[in-house]
Amino acid sequence: MAHAYTPGLKVTSHMAYSVKRILPIKGDVLVSVGDQVQADQVVAETSMPGDIYPMNLANMLAVPPSDVAECLLKKEGDSVDLDEPIAKTKGLFGMMKKTIQSKYTGTIETISNVTGQVILRGAPIPVQVKAYVTGKVVEVLDGEGCVIDADCSYMQGIFGVGGETCGPIRMVGSAHDEPLEASSISEDMSGTIVVGGGRMTAAAIKKARDVGAVAIVAGGIDDQDLRDFLGYDLGVAITGSEKLGITIVITEGFGDIAMARQTWGLLSSREGREASINGATQIRAGVMRPEIIVPHGDAAPPTTSDLDSVEEGLLVEGRPVRIIRDPYFGVIGSVAGLPSEPQVLDSGSKARVLEVKLDSGESVVIPRANVELIEE
Amino acid sequence: MTKIDLESINVILATDCGSTTTKAILIQKIDGEYRQTHRGEAPTTVEKPFANVTIGVANSVTEVGELAGRKLVSDEGTIIQPASDNEGCDLYISTSSAGGGLQMMVAGVIAEMTAASAKRAALGAGAIVMDVISSNDKRRPHEQIQRIRELRPDMILVSGGTDGGTTEKVVELAELIAPAKPQPRFGSEYLMPVIYAGNKDARGNIEDTLGIDWIDLAVVDNLRPVLEHENLGPARDKIHDVFLEHVMAHAPGYDMLMDWTDAPIMPTPGAVGDILQTIASQRGINVVGVDIGGATTDVFSVFNETFNRTVSANLGMSYSISNVCAEATLPNVLRWVHFDMDERELRNRVKNKMIRPTTIPQSHEALVFEQAVAREALRLAYKQHKEFATTLKGVQQQRTVGDTFSQQSSGQTIVNNMELDLLVASGGVLSHAPRMHQTAMLLIDAFEPEGVTTLAKDSIFMMPHLGVLSSVHPKAAGEVFERDCLVFLGTCVAAKGLGKHGKPCFTYSIEGAISASGSLNFGDLELLPLGQDEVATITCEPAKGYDLGEGPGKKVVREVRGGTVGLILDARGRPLALPDERAACQKTIEQWTEALELYPAASAPEPVGA
């Protein structure tokens, strides 16, 4: 096999980014085609149907379901307040009447004469969708949302927690492998996306949140630190809905690991610029990686790399790769050979391998499954 | 789909699109017999940037083609049909569990009765059951509705009430679903398929309640018409139809794949279930099959012709590996490892595997750790299976006076390890283990078979392919299954009971392909050579308190089958117990590792993180 497909994380200085901003249900779109929008600008809004509260009035009134309708003091579509009488029995000779008060505030949606159940719908829940990325509206999807385009620098992380946010990039430390410690975080980082090189410590995350940073980015994180910060152990990598007060993105993996030079260099070159970031990660159906987007705006885009011409997704000699499994986890090198015959590994398994030339000059043989392309 | 002339089929291509890998096999007619000849695999491509399953299919098929010296994919990237001398295939079929497989929500009136039957129907059809809603599931109605709103199922199965039974309760369930309006995974244009398989008297009311604009309602026969019987067939068939018409049609690239295939695409686990039921029925045996994947572990069992399947949704070796460690706890995982490992470093490694699920162990110690995790994943999945595979609950038992002191309520597990004849392994960590001894030991440690049990593995995870092939070309499926699918590992002879270490457990004598005799003390494990296609007769005399199938202390005579591993005599007792103290535990595991020759080539590894 001359080529092997090995997906990698995208890190590019220049790309045309397009994002669909869609309401969960139909509503009002507040922008038009051609509008320039800011990342934190609301582009569409709607109201979600409120929560549903069933009340089984047949049981509560102790009458057959078919008799519920004649006991009701309200009809479908009527509003009711908490503790407001909703149904009343006729009683015996006008005596011993039983009244049921609503346990909730809402609107009567349905009344069932089969089960005697009344469904109450709570107040609508307002939903707003922000632009997320500073750019230009290129399409409006009637009643649903819009499509926003932006020329940007784009970086995928490997894992994150916390949702969408935006702020200026603030580099911390001087090298791609320098750990991100709490001592490097200061009060003036409020509202920023703090970027470090090596592993971020638990104290650094906490301090970044305390000073009001919107996000923190680094090469790695210790699992124990993440667990302590979240308050639970992540069983599966489906994240993004956490309410932590800060979005966390790691670019390489768990443990003491430096950020890839290329990612560090790109983020450094964009320091001070407004960026959008999303920690949402879903490693299962519909794989989703965290991302950092830095729109170019009026600034000239950085120069592109020579590797832009390489066909995407293919493992070929000379391409930079990241080793993603022990014993060389996190080490970066380039493809030096692609032997076609499977080889026996130290584990005793037979697998297709590739030869990787490390930055140190050493060559190592790695299963093809254990590398990923660094996509430029 | 055109009618297929079975006689003219010489080359069959089959793919299984898994959540991580698409596996392709080639079956060719050689000297009048169908044989599996080549296999290939490639990453599944349902996700961005490709978002088209056929790319992964074409890649895996290209690999098969390269190995077979046969061009199977055209320059346009489609499967070449029909076959000529050195090009194309006559029949192309596929199964799929990509994109998370088939995800369902089920509802029934009573959790242990109609809801349990609905769950069995969904699982049997190959679905992942996201949640089971029932009138007595201890959640308040608004909590149930909130849960329904949060789920994003591919379809919903509603059951409830025996025919002529409760109408009110089943309509009440429908009344919760209607306003909840769960969002489908495939966007707001998708009509949510709802299958009603409950009390026939409630059909009119159900149609009134669920006949709304966002639901595509289908009504089939009640899956529990009377308490004493289940009728799961119509519901399962409908689930398959809906899977094809709705779910597959919305998954990226599947419209194209459906055009390519000569038979309907089946959910992978449904196809595996079909082939296992066929084997159990043809041979009159009890079978347990396990498929451990990246995200989930499926367990299938056929005991006394009753089929059950469970999916342990978050027990898997890559996407869910962190959850296995969380559920089992790391100390429980590490009890299977015979050397020191640094826990902090391991936790990071587990998470790195979770976020980069396609990597494979390169070093010896990484392999040992991964197999330790697999033991725990399998053990937990089998425990869940045993709890689910029960006799029908709610059935009145007729008892005599003699039963007074051995009363068994309905709902007892039907899984009986002593009656298990064949244990079949599949899934990467089992199928791709460097030594089959490791596969055998993983099975024994996790499933704890008792008495005499034959162990086999699906050689290259071919059962899904053969399950769907059996629906089109039973002859070809049968021939390939017999000759190429199962690799027999050997037989495990294990004593049930507990005793003191070093005290006699059982004696044995063997005649046939090999002759041997000896005795085992409690705690011993012994491997005897008994090769592929060899059989022998073993006579075992258990010590008092130990059972090998005929009752405690009673002699057992059985025919045993050899395999790539051999005959494993297991006197470690059941339930299997390990010393609590770490050093003693490591020593025990080391002894067992040596007895079974699990890692003969490995040198003693350096402690991780040292």
PDB file of C-alpha atoms in Angstrom, chain A residues 97-213:
ATOM      1  CA  LYS A  97     -66.499  19.091  46.816  1.00  0.00           C
ATOM      2  CA  LYS A  98     -62.882  18.443  46.106  1.00  0.00           C
ATOM      3  CA  THR A  99     -60.708  21.106  44.477  1.00  0.00           C
ATOM      4  CA  ILE A 100     -57.347  20.485  42.851  1.00  0.00           C
ATOM      5  CA  GLN A 101     -54.853  23.308  42.627  1.00  0.00           C
ATOM      6  CA  SER A 102     -52.190  23.495  39.971  1.00  0.00           C
ATOM      7  CA  LYS A 103     -48.759  22.467  41.172  1.00  0.00           C
ATOM      8  CA  TYR A 104     -47.125  24.474  38.417  1.00  0.00           C
ATOM      9  CA  THR A 105     -47.404  27.678  36.426  1.00  0.00           C
ATOM     10  CA  GLY A 106     -48.017  27.138  32.734  1.00  0.00           C
ATOM     11  CA  THR A 107     -50.508  26.553  29.967  1.00  0.00           C
ATOM     12  CA  ILE A 108     -52.822  23.577  29.637  1.00  0.00           C
ATOM     13  CA  GLU A 109     -51.596  21.725  26.565  1.00  0.00           C
ATOM     14  CA  THR A 110     -53.710  18.572  26.465  1.00  0.00           C
ATOM     15  CA  ILE A 111     -56.461  16.912  28.443  1.00  0.00           C
ATOM     16  CA  SER A 112     -56.785  13.165  27.971  1.00  0.00           C
ATOM     17  CA  ASN A 113     -60.110  11.446  28.402  1.00  0.00           C
ATOM     18  CA  VAL A 114     -58.360   8.056  28.196  1.00  0.00           C
ATOM     19  CA  THR A 115     -55.996   8.518  31.118  1.00  0.00           C
ATOM     20  CA  GLY A 116     -57.402  11.589  32.850  1.00  0.00           C
ATOM     21  CA  GLN A 117     -54.027  13.197  32.521  1.00  0.00           C
ATOM     22  CA  VAL A 118     -53.587  16.943  32.004  1.00  0.00           C
ATOM     23  CA  ILE A 119     -50.343  18.138  30.473  1.00  0.00           C
ATOM     24  CA  LEU A 120     -49.194  21.565  31.612  1.00  0.00           C
ATOM     25  CA  ARG A 121     -46.510  23.412  29.682  1.00  0.00           C
ATOM     26  CA  GLY A 122     -44.269  25.814  31.563  1.00  0.00           C
ATOM     27  CA  ALA A 123     -43.183  29.254  30.378  1.00  0.00           C
ATOM     28  CA  PRO A 124     -41.170  29.366  27.147  1.00  0.00           C
ATOM     29  CA  ILE A 125     -37.401  29.208  27.565  1.00  0.00           C
ATOM     30  CA  PRO A 126     -35.575  31.957  25.634  1.00  0.00           C
ATOM     31  CA  VAL A 127     -32.705  30.740  23.475  1.00  0.00           C
ATOM     32  CA  GLN A 128     -30.128  32.939  21.792  1.00  0.00           C
ATOM     33  CA  VAL A 129     -27.470  31.933  19.300  1.00  0.00           C
ATOM     34  CA  LYS A 130     -24.350  34.065  19.072  1.00  0.00           C
ATOM     35  CA  ALA A 131     -22.136  34.486  16.015  1.00  0.00           C
ATOM     36  CA  TYR A 132     -19.274  32.666  17.788  1.00  0.00           C
ATOM     37  CA  VAL A 133     -16.803  33.827  15.144  1.00  0.00           C
ATOM     38  CA  THR A 134     -16.184  37.374  13.965  1.00  0.00           C
ATOM     39  CA  GLY A 135     -16.882  37.343  10.236  1.00  0.00           C
ATOM     40  CA  LYS A 136     -19.350  37.957   7.470  1.00  0.00           C
ATOM     41  CA  VAL A 137     -22.880  36.566   7.124  1.00  0.00           C
ATOM     42  CA  VAL A 138     -22.962  34.783   3.764  1.00  0.00           C
ATOM     43  CA  GLU A 139     -26.290  33.020   4.018  1.00  0.00           C
ATOM     44  CA  VAL A 140     -29.453  33.348   6.054  1.00  0.00           C
ATOM     45  CA  LEU A 141     -31.422  30.190   6.680  1.00  0.00           C
ATOM     46  CA  ASP A 142     -34.959  31.409   7.017  1.00  0.00           C
ATOM     47  CA  GLY A 143     -36.161  31.109  10.605  1.00  0.00           C
ATOM     48  CA  GLU A 144     -33.257  28.826  11.479  1.00  0.00           C
ATOM     49  CA  GLY A 145     -30.026  30.784  11.603  1.00  0.00           C
ATOM     50  CA  CYS A 146     -27.198  31.835   9.355  1.00  0.00           C
ATOM     51  CA  VAL A 147     -23.838  30.891   7.885  1.00  0.00           C
ATOM     52  CA  ILE A 148     -20.811  32.982   8.826  1.00  0.00           C
ATOM     53  CA  ASP A 149     -17.539  32.926   6.899  1.00  0.00           C
ATOM     54  CA  ALA A 150     -14.181  34.131   8.121  1.00  0.00           C
ATOM     55  CA  ASP A 151     -10.611  33.915   6.869  1.00  0.00           C
ATOM     56  CA  CYS A 152      -8.691  32.722   9.863  1.00  0.00           C
ATOM     57  CA  SER A 153      -5.896  30.789  11.448  1.00  0.00           C
ATOM     58  CA  TYR A 154      -7.300  27.544  12.739  1.00  0.00           C
ATOM     59  CA  MET A 155      -6.120  25.035  15.327  1.00  0.00           C
ATOM     60  CA  GLN A 156      -7.768  21.859  16.505  1.00  0.00           C
ATOM     61  CA  GLY A 157      -7.043  20.647  19.997  1.00  0.00           C
ATOM     62  CA  ILE A 158      -7.156  17.030  21.033  1.00  0.00           C
ATOM     63  CA  PHE A 159      -9.469  17.411  23.986  1.00  0.00           C
ATOM     64  CA  GLY A 160     -11.332  20.104  25.839  1.00  0.00           C
ATOM     65  CA  VAL A 161     -14.033  20.883  28.333  1.00  0.00           C
ATOM     66  CA  GLY A 162     -16.380  23.847  28.472  1.00  0.00           C
ATOM     67  CA  GLY A 163     -18.246  25.544  25.652  1.00  0.00           C
ATOM     68  CA  GLU A 164     -17.879  28.416  23.209  1.00  0.00           C
ATOM     69  CA  THR A 165     -16.310  31.685  24.243  1.00  0.00           C
ATOM     70  CA  CYS A 166     -14.066  34.404  22.813  1.00  0.00           C
ATOM     71  CA  GLY A 167     -11.331  36.797  23.832  1.00  0.00           C
ATOM     72  CA  PRO A 168      -7.849  38.017  22.901  1.00  0.00           C
ATOM     73  CA  ILE A 169      -4.970  35.526  22.891  1.00  0.00           C
ATOM     74  CA  ARG A 170      -2.488  35.969  25.724  1.00  0.00           C
ATOM     75  CA  MET A 171       0.704  33.924  25.605  1.00  0.00           C
ATOM     76  CA  VAL A 172       2.256  32.791  28.881  1.00  0.00           C
ATOM     77  CA  GLY A 173       5.857  31.635  29.105  1.00  0.00           C
ATOM     78  CA  SER A 174       8.522  31.693  26.480  1.00  0.00           C
ATOM     79  CA  ALA A 175       8.670  28.177  25.061  1.00  0.00           C
ATOM     80  CA  HIS A 176       6.427  25.460  23.688  1.00  0.00           C
ATOM     81  CA  ASP A 177       7.505  23.048  26.437  1.00  0.00           C
ATOM     82  CA  GLU A 178       7.357  25.379  29.427  1.00  0.00           C
ATOM     83  CA  PRO A 179       4.767  24.165  31.944  1.00  0.00           C
ATOM     84  CA  LEU A 180       1.836  26.486  32.585  1.00  0.00           C
ATOM     85  CA  GLU A 181       2.019  27.300  36.294  1.00  0.00           C
ATOM     86  CA  ALA A 182      -0.239  29.436  38.471  1.00  0.00           C
ATOM     87  CA  SER A 183       2.619  31.873  39.079  1.00  0.00           C
ATOM     88  CA  SER A 184       2.448  32.881  35.398  1.00  0.00           C
ATOM     89  CA  ILE A 185      -1.205  33.934  35.634  1.00  0.00           C
ATOM     90  CA  SER A 186      -1.961  37.541  36.566  1.00  0.00           C
ATOM     91  CA  GLU A 187      -4.997  39.742  37.156  1.00  0.00           C
ATOM     92  CA  ASP A 188      -4.596  41.506  33.798  1.00  0.00           C
ATOM     93  CA  MET A 189      -5.502  38.265  32.009  1.00  0.00           C
ATOM     94  CA  SER A 190      -9.184  38.761  32.740  1.00  0.00           C
ATOM     95  CA  GLY A 191     -11.261  38.146  29.597  1.00  0.00           C
ATOM     96  CA  THR A 192      -8.372  36.590  27.690  1.00  0.00           C
ATOM     97  CA  ILE A 193      -7.553  33.181  26.268  1.00  0.00           C
ATOM     98  CA  VAL A 194      -4.450  32.176  28.226  1.00  0.00           C
ATOM     99  CA  VAL A 195      -2.028  30.001  26.234  1.00  0.00           C
ATOM    100  CA  GLY A 196       0.828  28.027  27.765  1.00  0.00           C
ATOM    101  CA  GLY A 197       3.261  25.522  26.266  1.00  0.00           C
ATOM    102  CA  GLY A 198       3.672  22.396  28.383  1.00  0.00           C
ATOM    103  CA  ARG A 199       1.324  20.813  30.896  1.00  0.00           C
ATOM    104  CA  MET A 200      -1.167  23.101  32.636  1.00  0.00           C
ATOM    105  CA  THR A 201      -1.325  22.529  36.367  1.00  0.00           C
ATOM    106  CA  ALA A 202      -4.489  22.367  38.463  1.00  0.00           C
ATOM    107  CA  ALA A 203      -3.428  25.544  40.280  1.00  0.00           C
ATOM    108  CA  ALA A 204      -2.960  27.359  36.961  1.00  0.00           C
ATOM    109  CA  ILE A 205      -6.464  26.453  35.781  1.00  0.00           C
ATOM    110  CA  LYS A 206      -7.988  27.559  39.041  1.00  0.00           C
ATOM    111  CA  LYS A 207      -6.099  30.830  39.067  1.00  0.00           C
ATOM    112  CA  ALA A 208      -6.961  31.525  35.429  1.00  0.00           C
ATOM    113  CA  ARG A 209     -10.616  31.091  36.270  1.00  0.00           C
ATOM    114  CA  ASP A 210     -10.311  33.222  39.380  1.00  0.00           C
ATOM    115  CA  VAL A 211      -8.764  36.141  37.474  1.00  0.00           C
ATOM    116  CA  GLY A 212     -11.553  35.912  34.885  1.00  0.00           C
ATOM    117  CA  ALA A 213      -9.733  34.362  31.920  1.00  0.00           C
TER     118      ALA A 213
END
